[in-house]
Coordinates of C-alpha atoms and ligand atoms in Angstrom, one line a residue:
Chain A
M1 CA 282.2 227.2 234.8
T2 CA 281.0 227.1 231.2
E3 CA 282.9 225.0 228.7
P4 CA 281.8 225.1 225.1
L5 CA 281.1 221.7 223.6
L6 CA 279.8 222.8 220.2
I7 CA 280.4 226.1 218.4
V8 CA 278.6 226.9 215.2
N9 CA 280.0 229.7 213.3
H10 CA 278.5 231.4 210.2
L11 CA 276.9 228.1 209.1
A12 CA 275.2 228.3 205.7
K13 CA 273.4 225.5 203.9
A14 CA 271.3 225.3 200.7
Y15 CA 269.4 222.5 199.0
G16 CA 270.5 223.0 195.4
Q17 CA 270.0 226.7 194.7
T18 CA 267.6 227.2 197.6
P19 CA 269.2 228.6 200.8
V20 CA 267.7 227.0 203.9
L21 CA 270.2 228.1 206.6
E22 CA 271.9 231.4 206.6
D23 CA 274.6 232.7 208.9
I24 CA 273.8 230.4 211.9
N25 CA 275.9 231.2 215.0
F26 CA 275.5 229.6 218.4
T27 CA 277.4 227.8 221.1
V28 CA 276.3 224.9 223.2
N29 CA 278.1 224.5 226.5
K30 CA 278.7 221.2 228.3
G31 CA 275.7 220.0 230.3
E32 CA 273.4 222.5 228.6
V33 CA 270.0 221.7 227.2
V34 CA 269.1 223.8 224.2
A35 CA 265.6 223.7 222.6
L36 CA 265.5 224.5 218.9
L37 CA 262.1 226.0 218.1
G38 CA 260.6 227.3 214.9
R39 CA 257.6 226.8 212.7
S40 CA 257.4 224.0 210.2
G41 CA 259.9 224.5 207.3
S42 CA 262.1 226.9 209.2
G43 CA 265.1 224.6 209.0
K44 CA 265.2 222.9 212.4
S45 CA 265.7 219.3 211.0
T46 CA 268.2 220.6 208.5
L47 CA 270.2 222.4 211.1
I48 CA 270.3 219.5 213.6
R49 CA 271.3 217.1 210.8
T50 CA 274.2 219.2 209.7
L51 CA 275.6 218.8 213.3
N52 CA 276.3 215.1 212.8
G53 CA 277.1 215.2 209.1
L54 CA 273.8 213.7 207.8
E55 CA 273.5 216.9 205.7
P56 CA 276.5 218.6 204.1
F57 CA 276.8 222.3 204.5
Q58 CA 278.3 224.9 202.2
G59 CA 279.6 227.7 204.5
G60 CA 280.9 228.3 208.0
T61 CA 282.6 226.1 210.6
L62 CA 281.7 223.7 213.3
T63 CA 283.9 223.2 216.4
F64 CA 283.3 220.2 218.6
A65 CA 285.1 219.7 221.9
G66 CA 287.7 222.2 220.9
Q67 CA 288.5 220.7 217.5
A68 CA 287.5 222.3 214.2
I69 CA 285.5 219.8 212.3
D70 CA 287.0 219.0 208.9
P71 CA 283.7 217.8 207.2
T72 CA 285.0 214.6 205.5
P73 CA 283.3 211.2 205.7
A74 CA 286.1 209.9 207.9
T75 CA 285.7 212.8 210.4
W76 CA 282.0 212.3 210.6
L77 CA 282.4 208.6 211.0
A78 CA 284.6 209.2 214.0
L79 CA 282.5 212.0 215.4
R80 CA 279.2 210.1 215.3
R81 CA 280.5 207.9 218.1
R82 CA 280.3 211.0 220.3
I83 CA 277.2 212.6 218.9
G84 CA 274.0 210.6 219.4
M85 CA 270.8 211.3 217.5
V86 CA 267.2 210.2 217.8
F87 CA 264.7 210.7 215.1
Q88 CA 260.9 211.2 214.9
S89 CA 260.5 207.8 213.3
Y90 CA 262.5 205.8 215.9
D91 CA 264.1 203.7 213.2
L92 CA 265.0 200.7 215.3
F93 CA 266.3 197.9 213.1
P94 CA 263.4 195.6 212.4
N95 CA 265.6 192.6 211.6
L96 CA 267.2 192.7 215.1
T97 CA 265.8 192.1 218.6
V98 CA 265.7 195.0 221.0
L99 CA 268.9 193.6 222.7
A100 CA 270.6 193.3 219.3
N101 CA 269.6 196.8 218.4
L102 CA 271.2 198.1 221.6
M103 CA 274.4 196.0 221.2
L104 CA 275.1 196.6 217.6
A105 CA 277.0 199.9 217.7
P106 CA 278.7 199.2 221.1
V107 CA 280.1 195.9 219.7
Q108 CA 280.7 196.9 216.1
V109 CA 281.7 200.5 216.4
A110 CA 283.0 200.9 219.9
H111 CA 284.5 197.4 219.9
Q112 CA 283.2 196.5 223.3
P113 CA 283.3 192.8 224.3
K114 CA 279.8 191.3 223.8
A115 CA 279.3 190.4 227.4
Q116 CA 280.1 193.9 228.5
A117 CA 277.8 195.4 225.9
E118 CA 275.0 193.1 226.8
T119 CA 275.3 193.9 230.5
A120 CA 275.2 197.6 229.7
A121 CA 272.2 197.2 227.5
R122 CA 270.3 195.2 230.0
T123 CA 271.1 197.6 232.8
L124 CA 269.8 200.5 230.8
L125 CA 266.7 198.7 229.7
T126 CA 266.0 197.9 233.4
R127 CA 266.5 201.6 234.3
F128 CA 264.1 202.6 231.6
G129 CA 261.5 200.0 232.7
L130 CA 261.9 198.1 229.5
A131 CA 263.7 194.9 230.6
E132 CA 260.9 192.6 229.6
F133 CA 261.3 193.6 225.9
A134 CA 264.9 192.7 225.5
D135 CA 264.2 189.6 223.3
R136 CA 261.3 191.1 221.3
Y137 CA 261.4 192.4 217.8
P138 CA 260.6 196.1 217.3
S139 CA 257.4 195.2 215.4
A140 CA 255.9 193.9 218.7
L141 CA 256.4 197.2 220.6
S142 CA 254.4 200.4 221.0
G143 CA 255.6 203.7 219.6
G144 CA 256.5 205.0 223.0
Q145 CA 258.5 201.8 223.8
K146 CA 260.3 202.0 220.5
Q147 CA 261.3 205.6 221.0
R148 CA 262.6 205.0 224.5
I149 CA 264.6 202.1 223.1
A150 CA 265.9 204.3 220.3
I151 CA 267.1 206.8 223.0
A152 CA 268.7 203.9 224.9
R153 CA 270.5 202.7 221.8
A154 CA 272.0 206.2 221.2
L155 CA 273.0 206.5 224.9
L156 CA 274.8 203.2 225.0
M157 CA 277.5 204.8 222.8
K158 CA 278.1 207.2 225.7
P159 CA 277.8 210.3 223.5
A160 CA 279.0 213.7 224.7
L161 CA 276.1 215.4 222.8
M162 CA 272.6 214.2 222.1
L163 CA 270.4 215.5 219.2
F164 CA 266.7 214.9 219.3
D165 CA 264.5 215.7 216.3
E166 CA 260.8 215.9 217.3
V167 CA 261.1 212.5 219.0
T168 CA 257.5 212.7 220.4
A169 CA 255.8 214.0 217.2
S170 CA 254.7 210.6 216.0
L171 CA 253.6 209.3 219.4
D172 CA 250.0 208.9 220.7
P173 CA 249.4 211.5 223.4
E174 CA 249.5 209.0 226.2
M175 CA 253.0 207.8 225.1
V176 CA 254.5 211.3 225.0
H177 CA 254.8 211.7 228.7
G178 CA 257.0 208.7 229.2
V179 CA 259.5 209.8 226.6
L180 CA 259.6 213.4 227.8
A181 CA 260.1 212.1 231.4
L182 CA 263.1 210.1 230.2
M183 CA 264.6 213.1 228.4
T184 CA 264.0 215.2 231.5
D185 CA 266.0 212.7 233.6
L186 CA 268.8 212.8 231.0
A187 CA 268.8 216.6 231.2
R188 CA 269.0 216.5 235.0
A189 CA 271.9 214.1 234.7
D190 CA 273.8 216.8 232.8
M191 CA 273.6 215.4 229.3
T192 CA 274.3 218.0 226.7
M193 CA 271.3 218.1 224.5
I194 CA 269.9 219.9 221.5
V195 CA 266.2 219.2 221.3
V196 CA 263.9 220.1 218.4
T197 CA 260.4 219.9 219.8
H198 CA 256.9 221.2 219.6
E199 CA 256.3 220.5 223.3
M200 CA 256.4 224.0 224.7
G201 CA 255.9 222.9 228.3
F202 CA 258.9 220.6 228.0
A203 CA 261.0 223.3 226.4
R204 CA 260.1 225.9 229.0
K205 CA 260.6 223.5 232.0
V206 CA 263.7 221.6 230.9
A207 CA 265.7 223.7 228.4
D208 CA 268.3 226.1 229.6
R209 CA 268.2 228.1 226.4
I210 CA 266.0 228.6 223.4
L211 CA 267.2 229.0 219.8
F212 CA 264.4 230.3 217.7
L213 CA 264.8 229.6 214.0
D214 CA 262.9 231.8 211.6
D215 CA 263.1 231.1 207.9
G216 CA 266.7 229.7 208.1
R217 CA 268.0 232.3 210.5
I218 CA 268.4 232.3 214.3
T219 CA 266.4 235.3 215.5
A220 CA 266.5 234.5 219.2
D221 CA 269.1 232.9 221.5
M222 CA 268.2 233.4 225.1
P223 CA 267.3 231.8 228.4
A224 CA 264.1 229.7 228.1
E225 CA 262.2 231.6 230.8
A226 CA 262.9 234.9 229.1
F227 CA 261.9 233.6 225.7
F228 CA 258.5 232.4 227.0
T229 CA 257.7 235.4 229.2
A230 CA 258.8 238.0 226.7
P231 CA 259.2 236.6 223.2
P232 CA 261.6 239.0 221.5
T233 CA 260.1 239.2 218.0
E234 CA 256.7 239.4 216.5
S235 CA 257.4 236.1 214.7
A236 CA 258.3 234.4 218.0
R237 CA 255.2 235.8 219.6
N238 CA 253.0 234.5 216.8
F239 CA 254.8 231.2 217.0
L240 CA 254.1 230.8 220.7
A241 CA 250.5 231.9 220.3
S242 CA 250.0 229.3 217.6
M243 CA 251.5 226.6 219.8
T244 CA 249.4 227.3 222.8
D245 CA 246.2 227.5 220.7
R246 CA 246.6 223.8 219.7
Chain B
M4 CA 240.0 159.5 177.5
S5 CA 241.9 156.2 177.3
W6 CA 243.3 154.8 180.5
S7 CA 245.6 152.4 178.7
V8 CA 247.3 155.3 176.9
I9 CA 247.8 157.1 180.2
Q10 CA 249.3 153.9 181.7
A11 CA 251.6 153.3 178.8
S12 CA 252.8 156.9 179.0
L13 CA 253.5 156.9 182.7
P14 CA 257.1 155.7 182.7
A15 CA 258.0 158.3 180.1
F16 CA 256.2 161.0 182.1
G17 CA 257.8 159.8 185.3
A18 CA 261.3 160.2 183.9
A19 CA 260.4 163.6 182.4
F20 CA 259.0 164.7 185.7
W21 CA 262.3 164.0 187.6
L22 CA 264.4 165.5 184.8
T23 CA 262.3 168.7 184.8
L24 CA 262.7 169.0 188.6
E25 CA 266.4 168.4 188.4
L26 CA 267.1 170.9 185.6
A27 CA 264.9 173.5 187.2
A28 CA 266.5 173.0 190.6
L29 CA 270.0 173.4 189.1
G30 CA 269.0 176.4 187.0
I31 CA 267.3 178.1 190.0
A32 CA 270.2 177.5 192.3
G33 CA 272.6 178.9 189.7
A34 CA 270.3 181.8 189.0
L35 CA 270.1 182.7 192.7
G36 CA 273.9 182.6 193.0
I37 CA 274.5 184.7 189.9
G38 CA 271.7 187.1 190.9
A39 CA 273.1 187.6 194.4
G40 CA 276.6 188.2 193.1
V41 CA 275.4 190.6 190.3
S42 CA 273.2 192.5 192.7
L43 CA 276.1 193.0 195.2
V44 CA 278.4 194.1 192.4
Q45 CA 275.8 196.7 191.4
Y46 CA 275.0 197.7 195.0
F47 CA 278.6 198.4 195.9
R48 CA 279.3 199.8 192.4
V49 CA 282.4 197.6 192.2
P50 CA 284.7 199.5 189.8
G51 CA 284.8 197.9 186.3
L52 CA 282.5 195.1 187.2
H53 CA 279.2 197.0 187.7
Q54 CA 279.0 198.2 184.1
V55 CA 279.5 194.6 182.9
A56 CA 276.8 193.5 185.3
S57 CA 274.4 196.1 184.0
V58 CA 275.0 195.1 180.4
Y59 CA 274.5 191.4 181.4
V60 CA 271.2 192.2 183.1
D61 CA 269.9 194.2 180.2
V62 CA 270.8 191.6 177.6
A63 CA 269.6 188.6 179.6
R64 CA 266.2 190.2 180.6
N65 CA 265.5 191.5 177.1
T66 CA 266.1 188.4 175.0
P67 CA 263.8 185.3 175.0
L68 CA 265.0 182.1 176.6
L69 CA 264.3 180.4 173.3
V70 CA 266.9 182.6 171.5
Q71 CA 269.4 182.2 174.4
L72 CA 269.1 178.4 174.2
F73 CA 269.6 178.4 170.4
F74 CA 272.7 180.5 170.9
I75 CA 274.1 178.2 173.6
Y76 CA 273.2 175.0 171.9
Y77 CA 273.7 175.8 168.2
G78 CA 275.8 178.9 168.3
L79 CA 278.6 178.1 170.9
P80 CA 279.8 175.0 169.0
G81 CA 280.8 177.4 166.2
L82 CA 283.0 179.1 168.8
G83 CA 284.5 175.8 169.8
L84 CA 282.3 175.1 172.8
K85 CA 280.0 172.1 172.3
L86 CA 277.6 171.4 175.2
S87 CA 275.0 168.7 175.7
A88 CA 271.3 169.7 175.5
P89 CA 270.7 169.4 179.3
V90 CA 273.8 171.4 180.1
S91 CA 272.8 174.0 177.6
G92 CA 269.3 174.1 179.1
V93 CA 270.6 174.6 182.6
L94 CA 273.0 177.3 181.5
G95 CA 270.3 179.1 179.6
L96 CA 268.1 179.0 182.7
I97 CA 270.9 180.4 184.8
F98 CA 271.7 183.1 182.2
L99 CA 268.1 184.3 182.1
G100 CA 267.2 183.7 185.7
G101 CA 270.4 185.3 187.0
S102 CA 269.2 188.7 185.6
Y103 CA 265.7 188.3 187.1
M104 CA 267.1 187.3 190.4
A105 CA 269.6 190.2 190.4
E106 CA 266.7 192.6 189.8
A107 CA 264.7 191.0 192.7
F108 CA 267.7 191.3 195.1
T109 CA 268.3 194.9 194.0
G110 CA 264.6 195.7 194.5
G111 CA 265.0 194.3 198.0
Y112 CA 268.0 196.5 198.9
N113 CA 266.3 199.6 197.5
A114 CA 263.1 198.9 199.5
I115 CA 265.0 199.8 202.7
P116 CA 263.9 203.2 203.9
K117 CA 266.6 205.8 203.8
S118 CA 265.9 206.6 207.5
Q119 CA 267.2 203.1 208.4
L120 CA 270.5 203.9 206.9
E121 CA 270.6 207.3 208.5
S122 CA 269.8 205.9 212.0
G123 CA 272.6 203.4 211.5
A124 CA 275.0 206.0 210.3
A125 CA 274.1 208.2 213.2
L126 CA 275.2 205.4 215.5
G127 CA 278.6 205.5 213.8
L128 CA 278.3 202.4 211.5
S129 CA 280.5 202.6 208.4
P130 CA 279.0 202.1 204.9
R131 CA 280.4 198.5 205.0
Q132 CA 278.8 197.8 208.4
L133 CA 275.5 199.4 207.2
A134 CA 275.5 197.0 204.2
R135 CA 276.3 194.0 206.4
F136 CA 273.9 194.6 209.3
I137 CA 271.1 196.5 207.7
V138 CA 271.0 196.5 203.9
L139 CA 271.7 192.8 203.4
P140 CA 269.5 191.2 206.1
Q141 CA 266.6 193.6 205.5
G142 CA 267.1 193.6 201.7
L143 CA 267.1 189.8 201.5
T144 CA 263.9 189.7 203.4
A145 CA 262.3 192.4 201.2
A146 CA 263.4 190.5 198.2
V147 CA 261.8 187.2 199.1
P148 CA 258.5 187.8 197.2
G149 CA 260.3 188.8 194.1
L150 CA 262.7 185.9 194.3
A151 CA 259.8 183.5 194.9
A152 CA 257.9 184.8 191.8
N153 CA 261.1 184.2 189.8
V154 CA 261.4 180.6 191.1
I155 CA 257.9 179.8 189.8
F156 CA 258.7 181.6 186.6
L157 CA 261.9 179.7 186.0
V158 CA 260.2 176.3 186.6
K159 CA 257.7 177.1 183.9
E160 CA 260.4 178.3 181.6
T161 CA 261.8 174.8 181.5
S162 CA 259.0 174.0 179.0
I163 CA 261.1 176.0 176.4
F164 CA 263.8 173.3 176.7
T165 CA 261.7 171.3 174.3
V166 CA 263.1 173.3 171.4
I167 CA 266.5 171.7 171.9
A168 CA 264.9 168.3 172.4
I169 CA 265.5 167.8 176.1
P170 CA 263.0 165.1 177.2
E171 CA 261.4 167.2 180.0
L172 CA 257.7 167.3 180.6
T173 CA 256.5 169.4 177.6
N174 CA 258.8 167.7 175.2
T175 CA 257.6 164.3 176.4
A176 CA 254.0 165.3 176.1
L177 CA 254.5 166.4 172.6
D178 CA 256.4 163.2 171.7
L179 CA 253.6 161.1 173.1
I180 CA 251.0 163.0 171.2
G181 CA 253.0 162.2 168.1
L182 CA 253.3 158.6 169.1
Y183 CA 249.6 157.8 170.0
Y184 CA 247.8 160.5 168.0
R185 CA 245.9 161.3 171.2
S186 CA 246.4 164.7 172.6
N187 CA 243.8 164.8 175.5
E188 CA 245.6 162.2 177.6
S189 CA 249.0 163.7 177.2
L190 CA 247.9 167.2 177.8
L191 CA 246.0 166.2 180.9
M192 CA 249.1 164.4 182.2
L193 CA 251.2 167.5 181.4
V194 CA 248.9 169.8 183.4
V195 CA 248.9 167.4 186.3
A196 CA 252.6 167.0 186.3
Y197 CA 253.2 170.8 186.4
A198 CA 250.6 171.1 189.1
I199 CA 252.3 168.5 191.2
I200 CA 255.5 170.6 191.0
L201 CA 254.1 174.1 191.2
V202 CA 251.2 173.9 193.7
P203 CA 253.3 172.7 196.6
L204 CA 256.2 174.9 195.6
S205 CA 254.1 178.1 195.6
W206 CA 252.4 177.1 198.8
G207 CA 255.9 176.6 200.4
L208 CA 257.1 179.9 199.0
T209 CA 254.0 181.7 200.4
Q210 CA 254.8 180.3 203.8
L211 CA 258.3 181.5 203.6
E212 CA 257.1 185.0 202.7
R213 CA 254.8 185.0 205.7
K214 CA 257.6 183.9 207.9
V215 CA 260.0 186.7 207.0
R216 CA 257.4 189.4 206.8
H217 CA 257.7 190.6 210.4
V218 CA 261.2 191.7 209.6
T219 CA 260.1 194.3 207.1
I220 CA 257.2 195.8 208.9
G221 CA 256.9 198.3 211.8
A222 CA 260.4 199.4 212.8
Ligands
ATP5 N1 266.2 217.0 201.1 C1 265.6 218.2 200.8 N2 265.7 218.8 199.6 C2 265.2 220.0 199.3 N3 264.7 220.8 200.2 C3 264.5 220.3 201.4 C4 265.0 219.0 201.8 N4 264.7 218.8 203.1 C5 264.1 220.0 203.5 N5 264.0 220.9 202.5 C6 263.4 222.2 202.6 O1 264.2 222.9 203.5 C7 263.4 223.7 204.4 C8 263.6 223.4 205.8 O2 263.2 222.0 206.1 P1 263.4 221.3 207.5 O3 262.9 219.9 207.3 O4 264.7 221.5 208.0 O5 262.3 222.2 208.4 P2 261.8 221.9 209.8 O6 262.0 223.1 210.6 O7 262.5 220.7 210.4 O8 260.3 221.6 209.6 P3 259.3 220.6 210.4 O9 258.9 221.3 211.7 O10 258.1 220.5 209.5 O11 260.0 219.3 210.6 C9 261.9 223.5 203.9 O12 261.6 224.5 203.1 C10 262.0 222.2 203.2 O13 261.0 222.1 202.2
MG6 MG1 261.8 218.8 211.0

């Protein structure tokens, strides 16, 4: 049974006078993994950032878990507890230890008791093979370790939807695998995910569906396998060719 | 160089040394307090107050301490407020230093990358929580070099106190030159006295900067 979690309807967004997203329509069902692809500047980051209110938008509607989103600061504040996001630049808090990074939102935002938040954080660190880093500061970690901790930090809020914006793009090649493996596990565990990525192998293997963004418009929305075996537009063909050339 | 002149001047220099330290410490402590308060008022754009804070910072930064001291010591009595010279000196240092410290604090808050605030917001932290857990701790750390430079600057500014006849180091040196008609000895003692204060102080502040640096690098 498919149950829609996020419905995007006629979304439009401009930076000043310059339109960047036009008439965006798509639905993400519970448990689905959607890869958002497109060339640089096509609007992927802008789109994913409108979905948790980091970017305001000018037209269209968003519906999350059956509720129309009234895009006020208060609404977004409440919704961000249920929509996790991980960025390319990790952005762990350098003034806090790994454990404190992980516990901050559960304690301050979700009002969990400290002991409970700490147990949850340590359990997840252990699951991710990062237990030994609990008391370190982020500056003493590798990029791959930081990014896996950033993912853990978002997951500890028990989000219904996870947004990933090129989370492996800043990593050394040997670090990429560990982060993608973790995201693959998440996908298998039925986390609903929207993933902006340049990792075509990952998109093809893990994503259920591909959204292809072309100059601010979605020009393909189809099962991943179909997109990769028969890209529907010239632009998508060229994009895939340029990605496999690298 | 006359050793006997130096010996004869030592008690006066000793007293001036401690007075300079005391006035500088009071002025710096006050400036840090005012600076922290003003920077917070500006950061949170506290209605009504933040415009006042901006005017204060502009006035205090753009007038010389000399003029501020004249105003406090000679001008305020005309408005019915008569203050002793040392109190006027400390108040002048706080007035001037508060604006420099406010700018250093603000510089620290502004040095925080926008992405830090966005990743905090994405976790559901409110603007107030972002300020408390991210902007303030990281901003204070980032502000340390600027604050440290201001501490050194304010210690040196105490030499201006001589114009309202506070017997601090510079004033004492000038007095002794007048008394003995020998400038080399007094100037040497003046340089040594400032060095005794400033060299260890700037060494300590550099250590502090080193210590907090890990917080601002490599998130
Ligand atoms: N804050 C901003 N102000 C103005 N224009 C912006 C802003 N952010 C992005 N843009 C523009 O909007 C368009 C889409 O940018 P966006 O970052 O969403 O693309 P992207 O698909 O994520 O690209 P990349 O793959 O390089 O990350 C680009 O033309 C970009 O220059
Ligand atoms: Mg992008």
